[in-house]
Short mmCIF file of C-alpha atoms and ligand atoms in Angstrom, two decimals:
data_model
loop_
_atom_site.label_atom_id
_atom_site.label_comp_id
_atom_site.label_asym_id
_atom_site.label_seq_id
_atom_site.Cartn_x
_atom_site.Cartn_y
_atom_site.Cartn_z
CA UNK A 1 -10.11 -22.39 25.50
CA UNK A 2 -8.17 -19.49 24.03
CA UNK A 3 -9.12 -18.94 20.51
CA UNK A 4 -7.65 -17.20 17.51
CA UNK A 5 -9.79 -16.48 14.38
CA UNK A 6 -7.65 -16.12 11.25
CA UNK A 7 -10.01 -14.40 8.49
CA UNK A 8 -7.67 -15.57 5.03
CA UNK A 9 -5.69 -18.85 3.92
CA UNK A 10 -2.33 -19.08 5.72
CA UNK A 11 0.73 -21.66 5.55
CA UNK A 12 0.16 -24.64 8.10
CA UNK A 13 3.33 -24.32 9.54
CA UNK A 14 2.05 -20.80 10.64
CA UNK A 15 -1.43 -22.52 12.01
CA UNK A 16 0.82 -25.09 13.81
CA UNK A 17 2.35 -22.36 15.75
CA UNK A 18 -0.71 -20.84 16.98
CA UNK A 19 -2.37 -24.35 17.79
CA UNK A 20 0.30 -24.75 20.44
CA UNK A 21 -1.58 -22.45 22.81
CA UNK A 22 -5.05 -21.52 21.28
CA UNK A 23 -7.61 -23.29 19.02
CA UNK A 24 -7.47 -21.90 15.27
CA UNK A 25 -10.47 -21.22 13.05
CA UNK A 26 -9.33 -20.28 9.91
CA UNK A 27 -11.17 -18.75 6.68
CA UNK A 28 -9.71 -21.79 4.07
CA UNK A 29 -9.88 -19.52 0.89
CA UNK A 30 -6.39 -17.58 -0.10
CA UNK A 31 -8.55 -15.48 -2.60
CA UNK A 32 -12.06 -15.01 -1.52
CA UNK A 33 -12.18 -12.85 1.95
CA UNK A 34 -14.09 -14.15 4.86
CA UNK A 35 -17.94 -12.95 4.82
CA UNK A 36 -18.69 -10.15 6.77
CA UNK A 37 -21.52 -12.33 8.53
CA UNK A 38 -19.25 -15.07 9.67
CA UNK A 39 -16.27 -12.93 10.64
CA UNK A 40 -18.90 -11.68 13.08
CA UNK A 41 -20.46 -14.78 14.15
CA UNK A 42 -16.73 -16.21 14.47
CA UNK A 43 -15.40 -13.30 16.45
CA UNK A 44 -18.09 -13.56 19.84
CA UNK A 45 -15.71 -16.68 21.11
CA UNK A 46 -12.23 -15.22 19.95
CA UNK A 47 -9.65 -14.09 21.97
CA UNK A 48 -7.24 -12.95 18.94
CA UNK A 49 -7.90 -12.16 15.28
CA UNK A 50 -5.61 -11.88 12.44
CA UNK A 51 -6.87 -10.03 9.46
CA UNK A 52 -6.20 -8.58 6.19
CA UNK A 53 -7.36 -4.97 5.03
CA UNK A 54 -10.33 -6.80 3.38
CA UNK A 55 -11.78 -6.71 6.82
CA UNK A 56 -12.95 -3.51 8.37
CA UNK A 57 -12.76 -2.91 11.85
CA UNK A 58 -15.58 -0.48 13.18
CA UNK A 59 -18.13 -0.40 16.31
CA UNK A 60 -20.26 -3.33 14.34
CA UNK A 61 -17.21 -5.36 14.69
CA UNK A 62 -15.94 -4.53 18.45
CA UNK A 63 -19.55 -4.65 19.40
CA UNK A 64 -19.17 -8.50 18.07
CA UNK A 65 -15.92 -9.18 19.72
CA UNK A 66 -16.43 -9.23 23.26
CA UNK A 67 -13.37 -11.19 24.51
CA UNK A 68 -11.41 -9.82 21.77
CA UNK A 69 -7.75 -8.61 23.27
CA UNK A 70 -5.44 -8.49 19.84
CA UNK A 71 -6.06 -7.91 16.26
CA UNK A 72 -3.03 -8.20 14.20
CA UNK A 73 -3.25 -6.25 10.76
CA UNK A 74 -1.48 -8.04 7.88
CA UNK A 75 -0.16 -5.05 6.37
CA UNK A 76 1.83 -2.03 8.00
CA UNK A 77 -1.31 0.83 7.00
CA UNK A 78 -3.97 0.57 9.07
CA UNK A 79 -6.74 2.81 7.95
CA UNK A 80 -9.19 -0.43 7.89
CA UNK A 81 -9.32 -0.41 12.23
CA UNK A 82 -10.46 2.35 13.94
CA UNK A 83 -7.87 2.34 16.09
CA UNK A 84 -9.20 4.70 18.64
CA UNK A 85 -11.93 3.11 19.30
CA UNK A 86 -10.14 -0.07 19.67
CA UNK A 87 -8.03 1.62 22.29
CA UNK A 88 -10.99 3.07 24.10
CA UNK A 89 -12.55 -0.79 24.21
CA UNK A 90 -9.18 -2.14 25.05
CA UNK A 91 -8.12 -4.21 21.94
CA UNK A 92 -4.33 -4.27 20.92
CA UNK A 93 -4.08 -3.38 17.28
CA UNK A 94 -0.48 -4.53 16.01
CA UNK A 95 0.49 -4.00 11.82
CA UNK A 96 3.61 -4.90 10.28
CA UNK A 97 6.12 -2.60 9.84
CA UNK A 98 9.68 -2.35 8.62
CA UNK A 99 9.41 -6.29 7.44
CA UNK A 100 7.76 -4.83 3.92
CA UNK A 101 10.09 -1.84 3.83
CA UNK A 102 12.44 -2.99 0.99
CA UNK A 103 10.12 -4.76 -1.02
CA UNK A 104 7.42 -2.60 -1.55
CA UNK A 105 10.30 0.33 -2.15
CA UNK A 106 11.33 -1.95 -5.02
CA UNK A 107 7.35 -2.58 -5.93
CA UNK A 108 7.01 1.36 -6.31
CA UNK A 109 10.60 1.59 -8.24
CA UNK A 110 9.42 -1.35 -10.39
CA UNK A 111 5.68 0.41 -11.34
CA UNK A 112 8.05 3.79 -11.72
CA UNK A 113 10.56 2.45 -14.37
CA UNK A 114 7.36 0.54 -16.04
CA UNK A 115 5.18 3.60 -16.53
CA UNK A 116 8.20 5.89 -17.78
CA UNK A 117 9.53 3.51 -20.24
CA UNK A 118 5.90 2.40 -21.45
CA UNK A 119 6.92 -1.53 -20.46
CA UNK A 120 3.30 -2.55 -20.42
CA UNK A 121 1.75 -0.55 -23.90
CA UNK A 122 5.68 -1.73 -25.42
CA UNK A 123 4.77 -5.47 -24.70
CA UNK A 124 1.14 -5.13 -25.57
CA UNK A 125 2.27 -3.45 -29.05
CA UNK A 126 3.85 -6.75 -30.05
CA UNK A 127 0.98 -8.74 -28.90
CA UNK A 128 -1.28 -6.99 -31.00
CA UNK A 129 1.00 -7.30 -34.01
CA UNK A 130 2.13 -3.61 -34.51
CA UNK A 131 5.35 -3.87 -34.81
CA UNK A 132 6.32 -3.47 -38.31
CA UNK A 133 9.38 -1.34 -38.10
CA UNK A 134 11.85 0.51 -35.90
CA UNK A 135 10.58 4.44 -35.12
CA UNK A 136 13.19 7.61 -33.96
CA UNK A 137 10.30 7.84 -31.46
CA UNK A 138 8.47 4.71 -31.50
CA UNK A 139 7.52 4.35 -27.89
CA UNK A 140 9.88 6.74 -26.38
CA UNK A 141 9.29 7.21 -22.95
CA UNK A 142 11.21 9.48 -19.96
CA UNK A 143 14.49 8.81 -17.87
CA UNK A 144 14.16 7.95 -14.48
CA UNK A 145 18.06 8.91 -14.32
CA UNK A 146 18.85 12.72 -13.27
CA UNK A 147 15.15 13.17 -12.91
CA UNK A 148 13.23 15.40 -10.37
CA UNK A 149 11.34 13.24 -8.28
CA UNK A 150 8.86 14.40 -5.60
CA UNK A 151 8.12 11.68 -2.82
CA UNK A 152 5.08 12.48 -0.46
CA UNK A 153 5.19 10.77 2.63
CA UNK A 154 8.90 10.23 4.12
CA UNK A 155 8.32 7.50 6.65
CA UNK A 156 10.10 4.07 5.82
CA UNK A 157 9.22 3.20 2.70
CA UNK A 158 9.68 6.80 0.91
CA UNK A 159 12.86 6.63 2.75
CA UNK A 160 13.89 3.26 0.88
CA UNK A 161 12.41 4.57 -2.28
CA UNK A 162 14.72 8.17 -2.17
CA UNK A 163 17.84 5.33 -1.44
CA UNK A 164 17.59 3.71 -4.61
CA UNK A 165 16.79 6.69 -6.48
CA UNK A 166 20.60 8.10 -5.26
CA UNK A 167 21.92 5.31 -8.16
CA UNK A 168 19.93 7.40 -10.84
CA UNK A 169 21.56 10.58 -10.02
CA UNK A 170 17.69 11.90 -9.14
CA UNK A 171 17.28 15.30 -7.35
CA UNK A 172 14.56 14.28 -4.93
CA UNK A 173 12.16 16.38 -3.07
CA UNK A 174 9.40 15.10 -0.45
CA UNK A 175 6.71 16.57 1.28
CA UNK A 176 5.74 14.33 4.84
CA UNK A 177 3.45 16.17 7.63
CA UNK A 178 6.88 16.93 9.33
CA UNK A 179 10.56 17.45 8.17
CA UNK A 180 12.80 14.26 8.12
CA UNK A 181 15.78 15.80 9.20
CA UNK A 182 18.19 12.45 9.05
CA UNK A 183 16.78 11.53 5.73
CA UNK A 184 18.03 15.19 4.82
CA UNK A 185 20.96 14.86 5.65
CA UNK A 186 21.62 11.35 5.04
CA UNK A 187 19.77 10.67 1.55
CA UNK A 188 20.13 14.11 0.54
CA UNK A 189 16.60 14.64 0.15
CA UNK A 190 14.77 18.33 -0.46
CA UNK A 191 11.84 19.64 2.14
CA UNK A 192 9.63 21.11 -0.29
CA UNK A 193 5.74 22.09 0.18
CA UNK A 194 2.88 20.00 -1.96
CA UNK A 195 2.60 22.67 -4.18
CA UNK A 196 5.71 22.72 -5.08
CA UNK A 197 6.44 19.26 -5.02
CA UNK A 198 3.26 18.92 -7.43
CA UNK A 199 4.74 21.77 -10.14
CA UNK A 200 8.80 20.87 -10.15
CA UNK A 201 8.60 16.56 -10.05
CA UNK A 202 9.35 14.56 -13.02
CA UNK A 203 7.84 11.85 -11.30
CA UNK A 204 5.11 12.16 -7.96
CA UNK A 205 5.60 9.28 -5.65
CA UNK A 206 2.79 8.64 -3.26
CA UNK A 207 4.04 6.42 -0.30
CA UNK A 208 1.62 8.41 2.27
CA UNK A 209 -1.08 5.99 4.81
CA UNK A 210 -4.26 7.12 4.33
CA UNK A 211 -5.13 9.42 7.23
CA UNK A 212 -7.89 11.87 7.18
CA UNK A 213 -5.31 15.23 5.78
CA UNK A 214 -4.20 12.34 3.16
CA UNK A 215 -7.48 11.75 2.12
CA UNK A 216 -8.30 12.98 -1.29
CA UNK A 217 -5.29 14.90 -1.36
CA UNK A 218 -4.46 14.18 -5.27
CA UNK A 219 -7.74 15.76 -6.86
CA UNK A 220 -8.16 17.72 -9.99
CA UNK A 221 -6.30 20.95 -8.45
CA UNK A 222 -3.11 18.63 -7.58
CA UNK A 223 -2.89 17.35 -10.88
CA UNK A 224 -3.14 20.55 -12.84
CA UNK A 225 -0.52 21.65 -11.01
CA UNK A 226 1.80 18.92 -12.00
CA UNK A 227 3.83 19.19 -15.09
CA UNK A 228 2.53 17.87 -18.39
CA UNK A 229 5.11 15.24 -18.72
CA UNK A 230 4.96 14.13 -15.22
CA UNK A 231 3.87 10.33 -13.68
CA UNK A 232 2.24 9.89 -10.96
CA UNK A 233 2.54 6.47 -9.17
CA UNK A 234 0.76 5.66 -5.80
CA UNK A 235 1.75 2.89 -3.60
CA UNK A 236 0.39 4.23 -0.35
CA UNK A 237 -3.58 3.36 -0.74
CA UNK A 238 -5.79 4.57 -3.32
CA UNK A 239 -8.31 6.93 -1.33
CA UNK A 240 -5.32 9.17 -1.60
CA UNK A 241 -6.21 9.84 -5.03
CA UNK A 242 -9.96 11.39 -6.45
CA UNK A 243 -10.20 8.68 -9.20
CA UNK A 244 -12.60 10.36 -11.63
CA UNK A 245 -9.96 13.51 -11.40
CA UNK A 246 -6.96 11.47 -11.92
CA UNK A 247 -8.48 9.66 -15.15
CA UNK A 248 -9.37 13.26 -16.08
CA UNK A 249 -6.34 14.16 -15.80
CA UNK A 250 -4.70 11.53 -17.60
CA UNK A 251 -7.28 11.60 -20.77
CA UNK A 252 -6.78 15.33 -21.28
CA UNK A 253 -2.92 15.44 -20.88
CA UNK A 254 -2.84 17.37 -17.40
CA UNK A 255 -0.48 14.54 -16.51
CA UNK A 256 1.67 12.16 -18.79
CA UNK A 257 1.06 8.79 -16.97
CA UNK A 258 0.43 7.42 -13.74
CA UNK A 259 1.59 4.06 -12.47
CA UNK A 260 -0.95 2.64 -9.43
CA UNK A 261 -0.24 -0.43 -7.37
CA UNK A 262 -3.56 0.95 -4.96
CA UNK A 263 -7.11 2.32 -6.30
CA UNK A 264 -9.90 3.56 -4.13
CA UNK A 265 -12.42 0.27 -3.77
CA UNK A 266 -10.46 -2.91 -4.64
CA UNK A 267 -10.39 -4.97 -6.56
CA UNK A 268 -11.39 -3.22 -9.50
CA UNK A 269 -13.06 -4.43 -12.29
CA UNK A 270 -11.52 -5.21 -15.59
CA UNK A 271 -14.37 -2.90 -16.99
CA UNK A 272 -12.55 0.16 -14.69
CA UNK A 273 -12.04 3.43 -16.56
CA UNK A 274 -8.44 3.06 -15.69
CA UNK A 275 -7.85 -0.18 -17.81
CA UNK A 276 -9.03 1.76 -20.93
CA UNK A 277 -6.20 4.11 -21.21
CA UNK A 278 -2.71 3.32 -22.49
CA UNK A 279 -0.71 5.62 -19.85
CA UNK A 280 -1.66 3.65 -16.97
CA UNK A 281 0.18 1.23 -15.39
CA UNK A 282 -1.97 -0.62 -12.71
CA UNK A 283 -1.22 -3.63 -10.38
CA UNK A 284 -3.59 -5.58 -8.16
CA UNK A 285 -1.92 -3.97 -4.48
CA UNK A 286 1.46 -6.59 -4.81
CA UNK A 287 3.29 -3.92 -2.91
CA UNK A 288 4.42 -6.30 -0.37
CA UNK A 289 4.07 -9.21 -2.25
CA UNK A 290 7.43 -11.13 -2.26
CA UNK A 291 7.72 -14.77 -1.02
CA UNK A 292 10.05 -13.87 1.25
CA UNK A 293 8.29 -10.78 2.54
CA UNK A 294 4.66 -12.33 2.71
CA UNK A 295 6.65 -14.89 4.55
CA UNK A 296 7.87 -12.36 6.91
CA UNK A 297 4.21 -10.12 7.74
CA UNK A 298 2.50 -13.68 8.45
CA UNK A 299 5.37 -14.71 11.06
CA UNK A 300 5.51 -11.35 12.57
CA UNK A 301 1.48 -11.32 12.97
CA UNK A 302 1.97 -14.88 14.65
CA UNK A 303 4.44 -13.39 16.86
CA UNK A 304 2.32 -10.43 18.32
CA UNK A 305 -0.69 -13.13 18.81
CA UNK A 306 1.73 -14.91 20.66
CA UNK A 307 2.93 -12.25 22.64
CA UNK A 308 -0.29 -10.62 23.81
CA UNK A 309 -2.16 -13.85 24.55
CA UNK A 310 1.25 -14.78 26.93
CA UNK A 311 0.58 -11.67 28.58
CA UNK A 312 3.53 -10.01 27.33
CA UNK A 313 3.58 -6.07 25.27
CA UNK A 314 2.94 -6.58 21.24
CA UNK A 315 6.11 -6.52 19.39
CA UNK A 316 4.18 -4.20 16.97
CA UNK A 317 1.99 -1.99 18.03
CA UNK A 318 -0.09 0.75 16.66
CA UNK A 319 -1.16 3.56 18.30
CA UNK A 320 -3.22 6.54 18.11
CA UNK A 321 -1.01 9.01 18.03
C1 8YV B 1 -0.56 -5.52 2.41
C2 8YV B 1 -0.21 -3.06 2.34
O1 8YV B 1 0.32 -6.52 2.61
O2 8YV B 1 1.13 -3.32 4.23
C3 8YV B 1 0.28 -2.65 3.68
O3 8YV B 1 -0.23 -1.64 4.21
O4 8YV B 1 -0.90 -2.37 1.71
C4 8YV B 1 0.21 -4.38 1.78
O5 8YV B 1 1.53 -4.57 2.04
C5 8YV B 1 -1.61 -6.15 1.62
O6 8YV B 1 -2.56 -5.25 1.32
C6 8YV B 1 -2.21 -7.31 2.41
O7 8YV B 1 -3.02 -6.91 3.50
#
């Protein structure tokens, strides 16, 4: 019997749709991943396995997997499956791409607007009871509008960030390992290099995957170079950033603020150094998280399960390129 191992909580109605040609175990928690020691135990038998990025995929895991033909990533980065090795053993890796474009665009415009305008210390300040009185400054935080804002990484979603920013008459810039050449000339967009992406932005939007040239890319050199009254906001993955340089940074004014929807090991504790300090703005990884949206990645997953076991090409694949 064909099987399909499904590491996290889904909808039945999704289930139901793979129980028409393959038996289903499925991890019953929404919150709590699947433990490493069962996911391995559960793969020997399975044919197909759906995961999240809590689950890594590595030699320990192929090894496991011996009838394994499709995993299907429920997320469009990757950097959780080796994919060349998965190649090399003959495993279809499929993500989900273009589905999450729009809505974690608005995720990254959302964290943006939040950290500029100080949304999170504003509400917090009438929690605690401080406000007494209206202030000339009280608060004051930095336009979005007419802004200079540096994007690094110009694939889909940086592409859907730079659109929105054209209604806040923003100069963008980006730096991506190539030139975008449509999003040039359609959206209007700047080639610039990292360095000087890092000195002229207003505002430092990571959308990058994590690759290894991404990797540690924002340490303590990148973030002197920024201005002092930039943000930085990440919404690609958090090994991106050095950590320890970027709350460095943002304790000894290198960098006004940073706004992070990704961090390096997650979750993070609600003792993290980052929770401590009033200029950040951190989310628990919701980039994608719209009803709608979630709705989408877990269809689209189903899909490429179906497709491969069928003996038909993945609707989604991913490549090492
Ligand atoms: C994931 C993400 O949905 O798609 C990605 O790469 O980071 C998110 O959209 C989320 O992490 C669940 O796996």
């Amino acid at each position: 019997m064909t099987k399909v191992l499904v590491t996290r909580k889904v909808p039945d109605r999704y289930v139901e749709q793979l129980k028409e040609f393959a038996e289903v175990k499925m991890w019953d928690e929404e919150f709590v991943p699947m433990p490493r020691k069962e996911f391995l135990e559960e793969l020997k038998d399975a044919d197909a396995c759906f995961i999240t990025l809590s689950e890594k995929v590595n030699e320990e895991t192929l090894d496991a997997a011996p009838k394994l033909k499709i995993i299907t990533n429920l997320a469009v980065g990757y950097d959780n499956i080796d994919i060349p090795l998965a190649e090399e053993r003959g495993v279809t890796v499929t993500n989900t791409p273009e589905v999450l474009t729009e809505t974690t665009a608005e995720l990254g415009f959302t964290l943006m607007l939040a950290t500029a305008r100080r949304i999170v210390e504003a509400e917090q300040y009438i929690r605690d009871g401080k406000w007494k009185s209206w202030g000339p400054y009280l608060l004051a935080g930095k336009d979005v509008h007419g802004s200079k804002v540096g994007i690094f990484g110009m694939g889909d979603i940086g592409r859907a960030f730079a659109r929105r920013l054209k209604g806040f008459e923003a100069n963008v810039m980006y730096h991506n390992r190539s030139r975008h050449r449509i999003a040039e000339k359609e959206l209007g967009v700047l080639y610039v290099s990292f360095d000087e992406l890092l000195e002229n932005s207003d505002f430092v939007i990571c959308t990058a995957p994590l690759t290894p040239e991404t990797k540690d890319k924002f340490d303590r050199a990148a973030f002197k170079k920024m201005r002092s009254d930039a943000i930085f906001i990440n919404i690609g993955r958090g090994a991106t950033v050095v950590e320890e340089d970027l709350i460095q940074a943002l304790e000894e004014g290198d960098i006004a603020g940073a706004g992070l929807d990704v961090f390096r090991e997650e979750p993070i504790a609600p003792d993290h150094p980052l929770l401590k300090l009033s200029n950040a703005v951190v989310l628990p990884h919701i980039g994608s998280a719209s009803v709608v949206t979630r709705d989408r990645m877990i269809q689209l997953s189903v899909n490429n399960v179906k497709a491969v076991l069928q003996g038909h090409p993945p609707i989604t694949p991913v490549t090492d390129k």
